[in-house]
Amino acid sequence: MNNDLITLFANAKAVLIVVAKTAKLDSLAAALALQLALIQQGKSAKVCSEATVAEADKLTGANNISKTLDLGGNVLKVSFPYSDGAIDKVTYNITDDRFNLLIEPRVGNPPLKNQDVQFAYTGGEVDLIVALDAPNLEALGDLYLENPDLFQKEKLVNLDRRFDNQQYGAFNLVEKQFSSTCEIVTKLLESLRWDLNPDIATNLYTGLVASTNNFTSFSTNAQSFETASYLLKNGARKIPLSSLRPSTMRTGSDTRPQSPFSNQPAPVAGSLNQNIFQSPAPAPEEKPQSTKKQPPQDWLKPKIFKSSDLI
């Protein structure tokens, strides 16, 4: 791994982890595992994503995922619904010790409603931003679109396994041959020589299982099993996931994927010694019944031959 990237992680004190708005369980598991590892190193870390993922509540730290950027900044942001041309002008004035922001609608448009106005703080400093499973920054949704100035390339790490990734980071860990994002984070933590506790290992293992559909997907390879072994050795717990496709899961009975040729009628089971490819034996050829000629009545009586009989 690039020594500059290792140094960047080592020196970072505040890290923002952002995940694509189309994220799946593997992505969030990787993000939360990385957050736990950063906190274990004494760093501040925050996970943000607009994604809503089924069974994410089974991951350690899932309640810490935020859908908005709240980095402790001191810039007040006022937002409300807007359509093109609805606002005529925005001004301000100061009356005594009050700052007044004036928003005037264009003629023919309704005034702004109090309940539509939202307030939030933006800004805040981060030393490092890690983007997970986002082929481009726009894939992060409003996390990026509303805070583009925050995503400065020199402190941005792009971590992904998509073929269409646009390599937008200062460091791009785009590993297309891996079967899950959790594998990439596992290798990252190994390179940083950071220890894994059972919670970190469990999150990574859960994401790996989800991404490979319990190690049955075509993307599963030898590296997948090596990573699984490493995580289990570090205390990973096996968490059952109902989102796995049951057609390819092994349960108490030996369940296998359906073959595309399974509609053919099954052969009738027979004796173990029976060859199912043996042609049926031909029926014995029928022979015509022979008619026996009855011997003459005097056939059994002794006969005396005379010389005259020979002439």
Coordinates of C-alpha atoms in Angstrom, one line a residue, residues 94-239:
I94 CA -30.2 44.9 11.2
T95 CA -32.7 46.2 13.7
D96 CA -31.1 47.0 17.0
D97 CA -29.4 43.8 17.9
R98 CA -31.4 41.6 15.5
F99 CA -30.3 40.3 12.1
N100 CA -33.2 39.9 9.8
L101 CA -33.1 37.8 6.6
L102 CA -35.8 38.9 4.2
I103 CA -37.1 36.5 1.5
E104 CA -39.6 38.0 -0.9
P105 CA -41.6 35.8 -3.3
R106 CA -42.2 36.7 -6.8
V107 CA -45.6 38.1 -7.7
G108 CA -48.1 35.2 -8.2
N109 CA -46.2 32.8 -5.9
P110 CA -47.3 31.9 -2.3
P111 CA -45.3 33.2 0.7
L112 CA -42.9 30.9 2.4
K113 CA -44.5 28.8 5.2
N114 CA -42.8 28.6 8.6
Q115 CA -43.0 24.8 8.8
D116 CA -41.1 24.5 5.5
V117 CA -38.0 26.3 6.8
Q118 CA -35.2 24.1 8.1
F119 CA -32.1 25.1 10.0
A120 CA -28.8 23.2 10.2
Y121 CA -25.1 23.8 10.9
T122 CA -22.5 23.0 8.2
G123 CA -18.8 23.3 7.9
G124 CA -16.5 21.8 10.5
E125 CA -13.0 20.5 9.8
V126 CA -12.0 17.0 8.8
D127 CA -8.5 15.7 8.1
L128 CA -9.6 12.8 5.9
I129 CA -12.7 11.8 3.9
V130 CA -13.2 8.2 2.9
A131 CA -15.8 7.6 0.2
L132 CA -17.2 4.0 0.0
D133 CA -18.8 2.4 -3.1
A134 CA -19.4 5.7 -4.9
P135 CA -18.2 5.6 -8.6
N136 CA -18.3 9.4 -8.5
L137 CA -19.0 12.1 -5.9
E138 CA -22.5 12.7 -7.2
A139 CA -23.4 9.1 -6.1
L140 CA -23.2 10.4 -2.5
G141 CA -26.3 12.5 -3.1
D142 CA -26.9 15.6 -1.1
L143 CA -24.0 14.8 1.2
Y144 CA -21.8 16.0 -1.7
L145 CA -24.2 18.3 -3.6
E146 CA -24.9 20.5 -0.6
N147 CA -21.3 20.5 0.6
P148 CA -19.0 20.4 -2.5
D149 CA -16.3 22.6 -0.9
L150 CA -15.8 20.0 1.8
F151 CA -14.6 17.3 -0.6
Q152 CA -11.1 18.6 -1.4
K153 CA -9.2 16.0 -3.4
E154 CA -6.0 16.2 -1.4
K155 CA -7.7 14.6 1.6
L156 CA -10.1 12.3 -0.2
V157 CA -9.7 8.5 -0.3
N158 CA -11.9 6.7 -2.9
L159 CA -12.5 3.1 -1.9
D160 CA -14.6 1.0 -4.3
R161 CA -14.7 -2.2 -6.5
R162 CA -16.8 -1.0 -9.4
F163 CA -15.6 -1.1 -12.9
D164 CA -17.0 2.3 -13.7
N165 CA -15.2 4.2 -10.9
Q166 CA -14.0 7.6 -12.0
Q167 CA -10.8 7.6 -9.8
Y168 CA -11.7 10.9 -8.3
G169 CA -9.7 10.7 -5.1
A170 CA -6.1 11.6 -4.1
F171 CA -5.9 7.9 -3.3
N172 CA -8.0 5.4 -5.2
L173 CA -8.3 1.9 -3.7
V174 CA -10.4 0.5 -6.5
E175 CA -10.1 -3.3 -6.3
K176 CA -12.3 -4.8 -9.0
Q177 CA -11.3 -8.4 -8.3
F178 CA -12.6 -8.4 -4.8
S179 CA -16.0 -9.9 -4.0
S180 CA -16.9 -7.3 -1.3
T181 CA -16.1 -3.9 0.0
C182 CA -15.5 -5.4 3.4
E183 CA -12.6 -7.3 1.9
I184 CA -11.0 -4.1 0.8
V185 CA -11.4 -2.5 4.3
T186 CA -10.0 -5.7 5.8
K187 CA -6.8 -5.4 3.6
L188 CA -6.6 -1.7 4.5
L189 CA -6.7 -2.4 8.2
E190 CA -4.1 -5.2 7.8
S191 CA -1.8 -2.8 5.9
L192 CA -2.2 -0.2 8.6
R193 CA -1.4 -2.9 11.2
W194 CA -4.5 -2.0 13.2
D195 CA -5.8 -4.8 15.5
L196 CA -9.4 -6.0 14.9
N197 CA -11.7 -6.6 17.9
P198 CA -14.7 -8.9 17.6
D199 CA -17.1 -6.1 16.7
I200 CA -14.9 -4.9 13.8
A201 CA -14.4 -8.5 12.6
T202 CA -18.1 -9.3 12.9
N203 CA -19.2 -6.3 10.8
L204 CA -16.7 -7.1 8.1
Y205 CA -17.7 -10.8 8.1
T206 CA -21.4 -9.9 7.9
G207 CA -20.8 -7.6 4.9
L208 CA -18.7 -10.3 3.2
V209 CA -21.4 -12.9 3.7
A210 CA -24.1 -10.5 2.4
S211 CA -22.1 -9.5 -0.7
T212 CA -21.3 -13.1 -1.7
N213 CA -24.7 -14.5 -0.7
N214 CA -23.2 -16.8 1.8
F215 CA -20.2 -17.5 -0.5
T216 CA -22.3 -18.8 -3.4
S217 CA -22.1 -15.9 -5.8
F218 CA -19.9 -16.0 -8.9
S219 CA -17.7 -13.3 -7.5
T220 CA -16.6 -15.5 -4.6
N221 CA -13.0 -16.5 -5.0
A222 CA -10.1 -17.9 -2.9
Q223 CA -9.5 -14.4 -1.5
S224 CA -13.0 -14.4 -0.1
F225 CA -12.4 -17.5 1.9
E226 CA -9.0 -16.3 3.1
T227 CA -10.6 -13.1 4.3
A228 CA -13.4 -15.0 6.0
S229 CA -10.9 -17.2 7.8
Y230 CA -8.9 -14.2 9.0
L231 CA -12.0 -12.5 10.3
L232 CA -13.2 -15.6 12.2
K233 CA -9.8 -16.0 13.8
N234 CA -10.2 -12.4 15.0
G235 CA -13.5 -13.2 16.8
A236 CA -16.1 -12.6 14.1
R237 CA -19.6 -13.8 15.0
K238 CA -21.9 -15.4 12.5
I239 CA -25.1 -13.3 12.3

